CSV table of C-alpha atoms and ligand atoms in Angstrom, one decimal:
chain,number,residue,atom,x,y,z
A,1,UNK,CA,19.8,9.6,16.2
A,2,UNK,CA,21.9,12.9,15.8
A,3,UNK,CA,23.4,13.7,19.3
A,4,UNK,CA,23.4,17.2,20.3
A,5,UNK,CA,26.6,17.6,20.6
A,6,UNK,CA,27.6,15.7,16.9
A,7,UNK,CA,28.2,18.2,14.0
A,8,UNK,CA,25.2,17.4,11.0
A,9,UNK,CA,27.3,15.8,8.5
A,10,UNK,CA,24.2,15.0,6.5
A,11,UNK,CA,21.0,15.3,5.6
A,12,UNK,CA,18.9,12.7,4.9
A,13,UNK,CA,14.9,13.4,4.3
A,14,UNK,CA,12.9,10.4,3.5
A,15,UNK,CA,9.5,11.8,1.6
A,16,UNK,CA,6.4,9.8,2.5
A,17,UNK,CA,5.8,7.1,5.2
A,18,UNK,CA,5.7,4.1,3.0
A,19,UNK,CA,6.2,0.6,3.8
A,20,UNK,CA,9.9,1.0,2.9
A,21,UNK,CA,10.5,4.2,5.6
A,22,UNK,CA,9.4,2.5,8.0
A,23,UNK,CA,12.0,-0.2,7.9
A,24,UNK,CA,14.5,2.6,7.2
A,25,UNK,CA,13.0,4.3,10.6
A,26,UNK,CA,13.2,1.3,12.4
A,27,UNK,CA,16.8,0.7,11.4
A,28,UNK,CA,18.3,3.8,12.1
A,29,UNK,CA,17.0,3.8,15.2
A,30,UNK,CA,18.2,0.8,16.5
A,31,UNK,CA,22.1,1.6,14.9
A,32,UNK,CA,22.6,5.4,14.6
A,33,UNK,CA,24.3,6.8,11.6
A,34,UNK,CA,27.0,9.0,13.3
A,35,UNK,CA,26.7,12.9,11.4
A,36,UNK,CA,23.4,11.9,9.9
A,37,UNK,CA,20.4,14.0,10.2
A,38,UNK,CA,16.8,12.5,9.1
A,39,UNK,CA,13.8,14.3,8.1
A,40,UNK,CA,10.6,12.6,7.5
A,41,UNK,CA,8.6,14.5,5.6
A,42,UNK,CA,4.7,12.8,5.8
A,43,UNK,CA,1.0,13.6,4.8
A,44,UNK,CA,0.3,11.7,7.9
A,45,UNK,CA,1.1,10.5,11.2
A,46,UNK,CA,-0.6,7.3,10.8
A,47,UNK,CA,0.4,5.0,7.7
A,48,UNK,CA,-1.4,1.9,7.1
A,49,UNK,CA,0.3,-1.6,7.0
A,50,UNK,CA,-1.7,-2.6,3.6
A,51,UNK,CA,-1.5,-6.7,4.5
A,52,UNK,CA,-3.9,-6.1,7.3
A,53,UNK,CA,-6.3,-3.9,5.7
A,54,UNK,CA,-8.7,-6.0,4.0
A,55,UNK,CA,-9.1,-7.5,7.6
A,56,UNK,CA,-9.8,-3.9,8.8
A,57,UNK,CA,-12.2,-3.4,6.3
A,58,UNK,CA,-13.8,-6.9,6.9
A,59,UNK,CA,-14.0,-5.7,10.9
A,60,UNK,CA,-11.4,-8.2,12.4
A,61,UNK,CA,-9.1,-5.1,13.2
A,62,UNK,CA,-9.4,-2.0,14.8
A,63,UNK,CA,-7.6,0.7,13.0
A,64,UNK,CA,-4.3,1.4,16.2
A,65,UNK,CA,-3.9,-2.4,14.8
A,66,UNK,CA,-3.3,-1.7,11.3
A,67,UNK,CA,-1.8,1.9,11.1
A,68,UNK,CA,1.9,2.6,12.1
A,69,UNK,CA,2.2,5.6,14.4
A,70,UNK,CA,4.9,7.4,12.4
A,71,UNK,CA,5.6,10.3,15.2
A,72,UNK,CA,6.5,7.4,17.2
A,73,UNK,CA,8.5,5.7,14.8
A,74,UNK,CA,10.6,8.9,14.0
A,75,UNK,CA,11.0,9.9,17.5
A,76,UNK,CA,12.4,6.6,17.9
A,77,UNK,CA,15.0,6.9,15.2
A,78,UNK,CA,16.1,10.7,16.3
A,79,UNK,CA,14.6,11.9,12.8
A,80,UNK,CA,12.7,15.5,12.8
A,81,UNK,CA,9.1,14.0,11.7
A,82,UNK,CA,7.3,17.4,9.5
A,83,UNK,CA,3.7,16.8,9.1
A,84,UNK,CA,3.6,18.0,5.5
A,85,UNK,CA,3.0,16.9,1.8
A,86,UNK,CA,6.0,17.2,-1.0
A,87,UNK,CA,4.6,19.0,-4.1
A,88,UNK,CA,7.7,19.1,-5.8
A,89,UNK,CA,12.3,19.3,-5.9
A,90,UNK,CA,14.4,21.8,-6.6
A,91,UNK,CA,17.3,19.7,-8.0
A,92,UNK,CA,19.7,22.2,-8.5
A,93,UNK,CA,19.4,23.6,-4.9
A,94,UNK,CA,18.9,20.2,-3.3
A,95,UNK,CA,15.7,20.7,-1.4
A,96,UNK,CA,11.9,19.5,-1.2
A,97,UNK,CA,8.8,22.1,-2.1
A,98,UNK,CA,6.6,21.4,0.6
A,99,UNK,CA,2.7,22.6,0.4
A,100,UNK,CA,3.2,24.3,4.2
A,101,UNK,CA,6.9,24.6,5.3
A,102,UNK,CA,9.8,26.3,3.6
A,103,UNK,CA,11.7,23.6,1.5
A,104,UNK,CA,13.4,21.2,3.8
A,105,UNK,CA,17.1,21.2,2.4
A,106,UNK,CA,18.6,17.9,1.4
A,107,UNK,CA,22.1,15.8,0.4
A,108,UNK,CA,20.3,12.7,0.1
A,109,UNK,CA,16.7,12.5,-0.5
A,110,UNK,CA,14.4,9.3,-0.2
A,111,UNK,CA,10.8,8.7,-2.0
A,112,UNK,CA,8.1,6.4,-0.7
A,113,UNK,CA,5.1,8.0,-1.7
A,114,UNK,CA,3.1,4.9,-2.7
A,115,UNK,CA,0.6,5.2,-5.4
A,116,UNK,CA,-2.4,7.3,-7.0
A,117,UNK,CA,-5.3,5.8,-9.1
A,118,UNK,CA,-5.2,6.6,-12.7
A,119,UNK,CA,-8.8,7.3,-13.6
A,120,UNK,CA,-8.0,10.2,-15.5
A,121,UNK,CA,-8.0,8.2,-19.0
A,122,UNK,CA,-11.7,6.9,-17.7
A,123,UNK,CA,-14.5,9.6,-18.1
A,124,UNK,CA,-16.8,10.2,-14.9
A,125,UNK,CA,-14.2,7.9,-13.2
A,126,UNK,CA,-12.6,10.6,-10.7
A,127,UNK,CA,-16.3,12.4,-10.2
A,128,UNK,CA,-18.5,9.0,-9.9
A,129,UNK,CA,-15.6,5.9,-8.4
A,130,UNK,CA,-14.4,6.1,-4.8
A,131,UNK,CA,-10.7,5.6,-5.4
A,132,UNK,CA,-8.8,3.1,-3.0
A,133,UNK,CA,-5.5,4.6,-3.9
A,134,UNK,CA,-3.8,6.9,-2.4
A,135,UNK,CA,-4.0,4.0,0.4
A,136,UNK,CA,-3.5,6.9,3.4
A,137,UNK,CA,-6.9,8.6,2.5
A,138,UNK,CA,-8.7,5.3,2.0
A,139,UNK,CA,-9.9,5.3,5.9
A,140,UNK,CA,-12.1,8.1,5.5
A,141,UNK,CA,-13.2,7.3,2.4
A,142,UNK,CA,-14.4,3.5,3.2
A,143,UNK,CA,-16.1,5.0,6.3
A,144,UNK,CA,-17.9,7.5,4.3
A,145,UNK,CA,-19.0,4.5,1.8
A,146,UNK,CA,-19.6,2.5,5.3
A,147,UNK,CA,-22.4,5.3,6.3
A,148,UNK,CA,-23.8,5.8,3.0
A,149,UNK,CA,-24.6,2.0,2.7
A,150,UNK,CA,-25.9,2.1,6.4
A,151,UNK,CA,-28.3,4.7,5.4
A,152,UNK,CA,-29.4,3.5,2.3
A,153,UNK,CA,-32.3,2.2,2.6
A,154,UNK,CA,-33.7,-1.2,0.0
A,155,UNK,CA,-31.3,-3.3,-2.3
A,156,UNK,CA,-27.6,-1.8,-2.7
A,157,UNK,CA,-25.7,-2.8,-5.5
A,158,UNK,CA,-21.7,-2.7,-5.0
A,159,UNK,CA,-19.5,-2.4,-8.0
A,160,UNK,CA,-15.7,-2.7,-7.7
A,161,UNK,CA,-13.5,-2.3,-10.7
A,162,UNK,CA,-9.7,-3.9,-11.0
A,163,UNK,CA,-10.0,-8.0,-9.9
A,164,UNK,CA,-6.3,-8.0,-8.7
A,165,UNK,CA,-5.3,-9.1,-5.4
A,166,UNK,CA,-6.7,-6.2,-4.2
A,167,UNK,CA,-9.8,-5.8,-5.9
A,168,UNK,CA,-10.7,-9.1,-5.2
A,169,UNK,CA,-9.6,-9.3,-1.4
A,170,UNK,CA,-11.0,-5.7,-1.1
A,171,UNK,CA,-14.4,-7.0,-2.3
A,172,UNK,CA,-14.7,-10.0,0.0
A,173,UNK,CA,-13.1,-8.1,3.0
A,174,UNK,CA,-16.4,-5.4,1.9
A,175,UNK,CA,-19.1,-8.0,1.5
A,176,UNK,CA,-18.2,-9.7,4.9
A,177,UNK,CA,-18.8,-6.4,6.7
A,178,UNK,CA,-21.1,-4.5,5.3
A,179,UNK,CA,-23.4,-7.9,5.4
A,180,UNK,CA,-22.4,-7.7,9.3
A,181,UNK,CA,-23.7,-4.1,9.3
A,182,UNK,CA,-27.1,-4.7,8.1
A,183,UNK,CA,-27.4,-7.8,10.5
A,184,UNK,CA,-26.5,-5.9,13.2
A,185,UNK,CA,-28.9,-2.9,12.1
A,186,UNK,CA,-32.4,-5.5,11.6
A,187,UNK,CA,-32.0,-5.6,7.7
A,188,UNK,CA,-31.7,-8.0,5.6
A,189,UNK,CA,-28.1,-8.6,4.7
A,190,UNK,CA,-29.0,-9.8,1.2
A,191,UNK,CA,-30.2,-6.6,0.1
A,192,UNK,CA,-26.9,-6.2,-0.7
A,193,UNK,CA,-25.1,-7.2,-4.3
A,194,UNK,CA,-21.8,-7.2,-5.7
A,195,UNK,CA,-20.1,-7.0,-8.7
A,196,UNK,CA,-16.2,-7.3,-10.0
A,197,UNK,CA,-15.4,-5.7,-13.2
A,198,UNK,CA,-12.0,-6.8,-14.8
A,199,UNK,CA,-10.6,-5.9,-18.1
A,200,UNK,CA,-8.7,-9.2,-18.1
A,201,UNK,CA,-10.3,-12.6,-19.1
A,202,UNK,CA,-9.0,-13.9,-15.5
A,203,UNK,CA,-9.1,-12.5,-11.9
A,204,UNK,CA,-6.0,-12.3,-10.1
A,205,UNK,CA,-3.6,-12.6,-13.4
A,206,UNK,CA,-0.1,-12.9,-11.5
A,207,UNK,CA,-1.3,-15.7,-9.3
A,208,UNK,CA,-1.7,-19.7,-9.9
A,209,UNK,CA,-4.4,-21.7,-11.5
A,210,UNK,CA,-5.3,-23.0,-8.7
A,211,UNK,CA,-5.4,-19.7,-6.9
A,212,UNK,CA,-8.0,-18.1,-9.5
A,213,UNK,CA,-9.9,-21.4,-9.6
A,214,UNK,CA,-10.3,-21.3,-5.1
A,215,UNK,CA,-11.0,-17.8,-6.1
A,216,UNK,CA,-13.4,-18.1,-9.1
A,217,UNK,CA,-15.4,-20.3,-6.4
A,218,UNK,CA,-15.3,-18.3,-3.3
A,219,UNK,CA,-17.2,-15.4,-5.7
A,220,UNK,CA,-19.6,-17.2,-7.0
A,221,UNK,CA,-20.4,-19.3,-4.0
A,222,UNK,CA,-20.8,-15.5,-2.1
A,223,UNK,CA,-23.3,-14.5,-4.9
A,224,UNK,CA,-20.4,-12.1,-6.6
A,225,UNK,CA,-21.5,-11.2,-10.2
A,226,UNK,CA,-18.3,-11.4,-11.8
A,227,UNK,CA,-17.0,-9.7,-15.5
A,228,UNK,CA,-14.5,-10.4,-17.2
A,229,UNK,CA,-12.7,-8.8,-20.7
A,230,UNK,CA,-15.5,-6.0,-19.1
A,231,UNK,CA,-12.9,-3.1,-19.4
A,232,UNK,CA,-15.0,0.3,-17.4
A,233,UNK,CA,-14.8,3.0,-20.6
A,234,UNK,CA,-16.9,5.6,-18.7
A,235,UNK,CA,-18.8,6.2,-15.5
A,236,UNK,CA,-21.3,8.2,-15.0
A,237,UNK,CA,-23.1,8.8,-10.8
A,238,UNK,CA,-24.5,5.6,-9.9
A,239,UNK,CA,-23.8,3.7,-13.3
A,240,UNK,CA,-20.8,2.6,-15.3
A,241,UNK,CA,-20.4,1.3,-18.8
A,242,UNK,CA,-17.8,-1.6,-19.4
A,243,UNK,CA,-16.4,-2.3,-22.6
A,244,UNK,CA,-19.1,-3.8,-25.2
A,245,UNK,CA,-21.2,-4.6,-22.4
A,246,UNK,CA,-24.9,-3.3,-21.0
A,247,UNK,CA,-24.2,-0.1,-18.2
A,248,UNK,CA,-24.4,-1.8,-14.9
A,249,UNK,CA,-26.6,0.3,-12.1
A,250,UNK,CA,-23.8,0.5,-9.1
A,251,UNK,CA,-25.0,2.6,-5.8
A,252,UNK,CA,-21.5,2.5,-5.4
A,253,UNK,CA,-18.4,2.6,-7.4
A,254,UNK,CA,-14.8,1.3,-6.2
A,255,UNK,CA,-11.7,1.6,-8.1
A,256,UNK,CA,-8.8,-0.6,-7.3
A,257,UNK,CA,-7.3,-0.5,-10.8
A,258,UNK,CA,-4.0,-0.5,-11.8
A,259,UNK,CA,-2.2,2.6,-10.1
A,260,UNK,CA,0.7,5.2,-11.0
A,261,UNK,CA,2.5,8.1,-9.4
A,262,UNK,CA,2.1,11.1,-8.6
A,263,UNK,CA,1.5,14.0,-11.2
A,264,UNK,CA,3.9,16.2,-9.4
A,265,UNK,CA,6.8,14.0,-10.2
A,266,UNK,CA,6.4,14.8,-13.6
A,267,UNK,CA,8.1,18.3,-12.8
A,268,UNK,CA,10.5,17.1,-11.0
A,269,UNK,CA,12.8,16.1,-14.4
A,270,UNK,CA,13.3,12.5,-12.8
A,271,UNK,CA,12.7,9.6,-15.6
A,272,UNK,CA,9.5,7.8,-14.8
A,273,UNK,CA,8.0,4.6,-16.8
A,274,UNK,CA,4.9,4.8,-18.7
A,275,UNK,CA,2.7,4.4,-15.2
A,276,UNK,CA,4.5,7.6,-14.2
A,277,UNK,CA,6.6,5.9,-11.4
A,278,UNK,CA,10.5,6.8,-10.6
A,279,UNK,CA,12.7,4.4,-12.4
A,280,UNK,CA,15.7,2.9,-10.4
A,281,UNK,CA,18.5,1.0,-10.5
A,282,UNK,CA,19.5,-1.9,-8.6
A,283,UNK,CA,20.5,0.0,-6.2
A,284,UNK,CA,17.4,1.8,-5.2
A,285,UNK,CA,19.1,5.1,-7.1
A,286,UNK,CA,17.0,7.2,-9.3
A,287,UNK,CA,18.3,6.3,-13.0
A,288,UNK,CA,18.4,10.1,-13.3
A,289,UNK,CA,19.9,11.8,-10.1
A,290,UNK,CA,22.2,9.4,-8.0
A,291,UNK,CA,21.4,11.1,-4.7
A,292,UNK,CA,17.6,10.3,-4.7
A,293,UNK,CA,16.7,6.7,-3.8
A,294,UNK,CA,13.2,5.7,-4.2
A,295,UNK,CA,10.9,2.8,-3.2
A,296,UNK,CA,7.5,0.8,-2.9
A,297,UNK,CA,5.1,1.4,-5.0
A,298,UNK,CA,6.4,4.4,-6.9
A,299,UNK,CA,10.0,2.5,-7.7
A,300,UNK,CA,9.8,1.2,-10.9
A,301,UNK,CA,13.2,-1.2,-11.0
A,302,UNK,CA,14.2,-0.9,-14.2
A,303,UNK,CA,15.8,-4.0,-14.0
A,304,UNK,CA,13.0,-5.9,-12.3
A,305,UNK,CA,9.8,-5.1,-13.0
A,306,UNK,CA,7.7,-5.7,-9.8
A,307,UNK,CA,4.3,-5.9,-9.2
A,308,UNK,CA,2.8,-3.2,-7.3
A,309,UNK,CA,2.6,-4.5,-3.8
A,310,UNK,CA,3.1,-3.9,-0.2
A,311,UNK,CA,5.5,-6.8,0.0
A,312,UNK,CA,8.0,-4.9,-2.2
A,313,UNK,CA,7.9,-2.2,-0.3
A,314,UNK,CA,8.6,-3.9,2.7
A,315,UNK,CA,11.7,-5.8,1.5
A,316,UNK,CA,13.1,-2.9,-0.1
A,317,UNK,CA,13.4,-1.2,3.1
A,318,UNK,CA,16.8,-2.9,4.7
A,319,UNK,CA,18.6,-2.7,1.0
A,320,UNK,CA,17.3,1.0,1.1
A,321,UNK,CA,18.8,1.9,5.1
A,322,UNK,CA,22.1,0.1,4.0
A,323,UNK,CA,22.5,2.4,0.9
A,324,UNK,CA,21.6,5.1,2.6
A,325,UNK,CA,24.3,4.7,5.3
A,326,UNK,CA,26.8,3.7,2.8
A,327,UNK,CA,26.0,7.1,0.5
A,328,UNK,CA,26.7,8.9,4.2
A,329,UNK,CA,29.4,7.2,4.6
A,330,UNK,CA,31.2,7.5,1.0
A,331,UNK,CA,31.1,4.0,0.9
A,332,UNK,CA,29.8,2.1,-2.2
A,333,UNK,CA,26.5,0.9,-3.0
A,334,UNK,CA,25.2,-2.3,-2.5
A,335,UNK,CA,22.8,-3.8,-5.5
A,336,UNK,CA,19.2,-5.4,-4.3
A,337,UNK,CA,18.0,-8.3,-6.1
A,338,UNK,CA,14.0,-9.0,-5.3
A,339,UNK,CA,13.1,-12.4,-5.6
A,340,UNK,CA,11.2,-13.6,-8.3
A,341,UNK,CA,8.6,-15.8,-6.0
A,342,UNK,CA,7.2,-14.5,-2.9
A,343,UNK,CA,4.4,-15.8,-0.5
A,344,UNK,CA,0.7,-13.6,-0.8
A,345,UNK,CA,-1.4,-14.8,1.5
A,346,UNK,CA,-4.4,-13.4,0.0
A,347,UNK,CA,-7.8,-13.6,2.4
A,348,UNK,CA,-11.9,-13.9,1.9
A,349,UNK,CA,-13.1,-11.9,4.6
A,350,UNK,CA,-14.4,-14.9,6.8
A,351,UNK,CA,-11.1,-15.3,8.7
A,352,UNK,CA,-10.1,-17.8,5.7
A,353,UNK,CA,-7.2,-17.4,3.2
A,354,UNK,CA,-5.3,-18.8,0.4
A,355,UNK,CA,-1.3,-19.3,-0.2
A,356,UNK,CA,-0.3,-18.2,-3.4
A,357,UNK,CA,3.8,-18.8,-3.9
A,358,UNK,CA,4.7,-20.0,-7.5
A,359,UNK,CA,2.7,-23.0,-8.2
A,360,UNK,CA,1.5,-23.4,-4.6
A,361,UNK,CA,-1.8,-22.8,-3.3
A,362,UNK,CA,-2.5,-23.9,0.3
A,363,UNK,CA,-6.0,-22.6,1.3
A,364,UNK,CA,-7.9,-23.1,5.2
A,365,UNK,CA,-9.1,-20.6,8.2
A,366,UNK,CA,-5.3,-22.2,9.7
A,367,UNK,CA,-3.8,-20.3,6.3
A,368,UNK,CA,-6.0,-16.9,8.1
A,369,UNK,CA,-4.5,-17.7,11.6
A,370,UNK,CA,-0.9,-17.9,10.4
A,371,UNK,CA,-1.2,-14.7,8.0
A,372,UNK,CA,-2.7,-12.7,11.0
A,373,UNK,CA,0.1,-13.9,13.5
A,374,UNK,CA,2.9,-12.9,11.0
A,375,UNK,CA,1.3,-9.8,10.8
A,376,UNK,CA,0.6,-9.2,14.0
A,377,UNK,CA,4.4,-10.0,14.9
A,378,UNK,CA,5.1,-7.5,12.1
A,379,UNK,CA,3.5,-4.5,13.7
A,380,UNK,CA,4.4,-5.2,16.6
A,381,UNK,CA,8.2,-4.4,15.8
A,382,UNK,CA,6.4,-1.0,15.3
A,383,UNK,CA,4.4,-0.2,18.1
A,384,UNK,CA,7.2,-2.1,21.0
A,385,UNK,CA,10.3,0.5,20.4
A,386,UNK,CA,12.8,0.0,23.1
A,387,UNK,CA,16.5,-0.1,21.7
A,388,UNK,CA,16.6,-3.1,19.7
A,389,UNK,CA,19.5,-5.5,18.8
A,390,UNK,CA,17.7,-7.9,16.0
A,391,UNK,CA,16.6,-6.7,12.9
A,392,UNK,CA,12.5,-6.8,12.4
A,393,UNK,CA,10.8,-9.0,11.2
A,394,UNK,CA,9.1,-9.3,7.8
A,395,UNK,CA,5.2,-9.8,7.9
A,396,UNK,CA,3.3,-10.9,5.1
A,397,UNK,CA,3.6,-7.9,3.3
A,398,UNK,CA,7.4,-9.1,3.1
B,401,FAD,C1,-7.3,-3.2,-0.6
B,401,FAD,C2,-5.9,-3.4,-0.8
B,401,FAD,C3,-5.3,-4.5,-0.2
B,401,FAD,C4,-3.9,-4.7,-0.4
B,401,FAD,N1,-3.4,-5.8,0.2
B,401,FAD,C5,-2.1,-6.1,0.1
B,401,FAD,C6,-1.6,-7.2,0.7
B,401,FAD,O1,-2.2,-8.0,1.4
B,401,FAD,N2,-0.2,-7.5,0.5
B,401,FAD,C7,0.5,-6.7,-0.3
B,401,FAD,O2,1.7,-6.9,-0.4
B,401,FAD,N3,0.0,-5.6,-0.9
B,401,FAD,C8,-1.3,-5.3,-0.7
B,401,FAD,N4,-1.8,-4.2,-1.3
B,401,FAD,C9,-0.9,-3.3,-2.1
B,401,FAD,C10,-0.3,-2.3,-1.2
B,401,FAD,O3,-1.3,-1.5,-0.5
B,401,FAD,C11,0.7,-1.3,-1.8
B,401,FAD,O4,1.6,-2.0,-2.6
B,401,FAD,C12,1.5,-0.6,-0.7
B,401,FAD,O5,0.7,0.1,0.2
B,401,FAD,C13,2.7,0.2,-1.3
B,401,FAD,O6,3.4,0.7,-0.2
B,401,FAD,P1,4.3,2.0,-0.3
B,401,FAD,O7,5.3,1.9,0.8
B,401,FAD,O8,4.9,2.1,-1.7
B,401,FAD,O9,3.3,3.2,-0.1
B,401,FAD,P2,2.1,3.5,0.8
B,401,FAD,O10,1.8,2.4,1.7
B,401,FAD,O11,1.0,3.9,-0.1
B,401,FAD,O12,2.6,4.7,1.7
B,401,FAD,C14,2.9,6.0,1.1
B,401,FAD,C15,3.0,7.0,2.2
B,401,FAD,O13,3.5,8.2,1.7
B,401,FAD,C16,2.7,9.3,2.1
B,401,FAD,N5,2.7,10.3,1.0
B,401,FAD,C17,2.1,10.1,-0.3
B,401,FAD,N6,2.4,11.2,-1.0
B,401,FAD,C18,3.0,12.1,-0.2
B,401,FAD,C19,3.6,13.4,-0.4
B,401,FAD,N7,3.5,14.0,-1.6
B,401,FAD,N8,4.2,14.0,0.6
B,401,FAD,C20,4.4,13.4,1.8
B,401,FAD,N9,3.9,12.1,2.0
B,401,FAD,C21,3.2,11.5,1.0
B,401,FAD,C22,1.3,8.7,2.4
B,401,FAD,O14,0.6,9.5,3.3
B,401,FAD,C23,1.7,7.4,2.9
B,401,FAD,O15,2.0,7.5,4.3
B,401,FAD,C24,-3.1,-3.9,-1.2
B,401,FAD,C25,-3.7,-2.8,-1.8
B,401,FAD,C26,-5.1,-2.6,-1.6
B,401,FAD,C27,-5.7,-1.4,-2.3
């Protein structure tokens, strides 16, 4: 974006590759910000698109499908992409502590670091569960769980904790496959078992009745062993304990709880909500510092408190580009509004899914076929990167 010959006017870093910076990415590079540089500063070069990964998981996609090559992205915007992780700000001299790299010097800084479990308040939790959150490292973790359960010889009993959308999906998505595994290896796929632990009375508590009822059928018709008001107080290796309920055996553990953010924001004297994420206004502005912008999952609007999901993200990125430009430009701020109903199009690992918007709830393999074509379309704005007049597209996740 920044023409050799242009004087840097500004600096803009962007911390973390989330679902929001990539829209930002995509934007500045197809309209250049005249005096702006932009630093990304990333744990990784690939970031997952999170609508497509329980179809990774369930072995419909290969993982180039589902991650977004963030080198390329940058490269495309004119940004300086540093392969590094933020452990911290120095406020007063406007720069981010990196763990390898000097700090990288900032006028405007950007956070979209997405979330970390909290299994701290859950004894044996962090030693015993396999943590889905951070979403980056999930890859190697799934294909470490993938190999254990391949080697593992006799019954394997599968515990996953948090029966959210992603629990739920992230179960299904895991039963399809690792059934598919054993197939494929001679065994006998039903020597595997499952169970959902939620602390709630329902599953999937922000969607329909309808929803959790499809839902509440699709489990028990796959042989999913399902507890509910079943809060997990402690885990210990290869067992956990629910809340007034016998210990369950698990071979493995999967946590897709609730998740906050990072512990190193606490330092960072930024106001955070009681989950530990960065409250901001309605202009993506941190409540406490108005030249830090943050989104995703580790935005907390203060004036519209989201759920935690990848469609958020998404369609915070254009409001967050605009404000960006405008803060380079002097010019004032424009407020984003999320809407209050959005489409999930929440799947069951057989190439089927369910429409939750509202009230709604449309279900059918066709629901599967149009999910994966939006989200196809989606990453393909990411992977295609010739100069671009139209603004991408929105996939699922948005
Ligand atoms: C199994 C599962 C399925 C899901 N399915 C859906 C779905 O279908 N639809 C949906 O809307 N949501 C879904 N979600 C929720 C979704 O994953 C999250 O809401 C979404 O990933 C949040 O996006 P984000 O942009 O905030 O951050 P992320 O996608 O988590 O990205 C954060 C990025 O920041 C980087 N990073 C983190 N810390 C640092 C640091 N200190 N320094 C530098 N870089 C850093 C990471 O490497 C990563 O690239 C699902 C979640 C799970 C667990």
């Amino acid at each position: 974006m920044q023409a050799p010959d242009q004087p840097i006017l500004r600096d803009i870093v962007l911390v973390g590759g989330g679902h929001s910076h990539v829209g930002v990415l995509k934007r500045f590079g197809m309209r250049p910000e005249p005096g702006v540089r932009l630093t990304v500063i990333c744990r990784d070069t690939h970031t997952p698109y999170s609508g497509m990964l329980p179809g990774y998981i369930a072995g419909h996609y290969s993982y180039d499908e589902v991650h977004i090559d963030l080198a390329k992205l940058a490269r495309f915007a004119g940004a300086r992409f540093f392969r590094d992780e933020a452990l911290g700000l120095d406020r007063d001299a406007g720069k981010v502590l990196c763990r390898n790299r000097p700090p990288v010097p900032y006028d405007t800084l950007s956070i979209n670091i997405g979330s970390t479990p909290q299994m701290g308040n859950v004894p044996g939790a962090a030693e015993h569960a396999v943590p889905v959150k951070p979403i980056n490292g999930f890859n190697d973790r799934w294909l470490l769980l993938l190999a254990r359960v391949r080697e593992h010889s006799g019954p394997t009993r599968i515990a996953v904790v948090g029966a959210g959308a992603g629990g739920v999906e992230l179960t299904l998505a895991m039963q399809y496959r690792l059934r598919d595994e054993l197939r494929a290896a001679g065994r006998n796929p039903d020597e595997l078992s499952f169970h959902l632990l939620t602390s709630s009375a329902v599953i999937l508590p922000t969607h329909n009745a309808s929803v959790r009822r499809t839902f509440e059928r699709v489990l028990a018709a796959r042989g999913v062993v399902l507890h509910r008001n079943a809060e997990v107080t402690q885990v210990f290796a290869g067992r956990l304990r629910p809340a007034g309920g016998e210990i369950i055996d698990a071979d493995e553990i999967v946590w897709v709880t609730r998740a906050g953010g990072a512990p190193w924001l606490r330092e960072t004297g930024l106001a955070l909500d009681a989950d530990g994420c960065i409250q901001v206004t309605d202009t993506l502005q941190t409540v406490s510092d108005p030249k830090i912008f943050a989104a995703g999952d580790i935005a907390a609007m203060v004036n519209h408190p989201l759920e935690k999901a990848g469609v958020f993200a998404v369609r915070q990125g254009p409001p967050l580009a605009e404000n960006l430009r405008r803060t380079a430009a002097g010019r004032p701020l424009e407020p984003y509004h999320p809407q209050r109903r959005w489409l999930a199009l929440i799947s069951t690992g057989d190439r089927y899914a369910v429409a939750s918007r509202g009230t709604l709830c449309l279900r059918g393999s066709w629901v599967w076929r149009w999910k994966d074509w939006i989200d196809r379309r989606f990453m393909l704005e990411f992977s295609e990167l010739p100069p671009m007049k139209t603004e991408p597209s929105k996939g699922t996740n948005g």
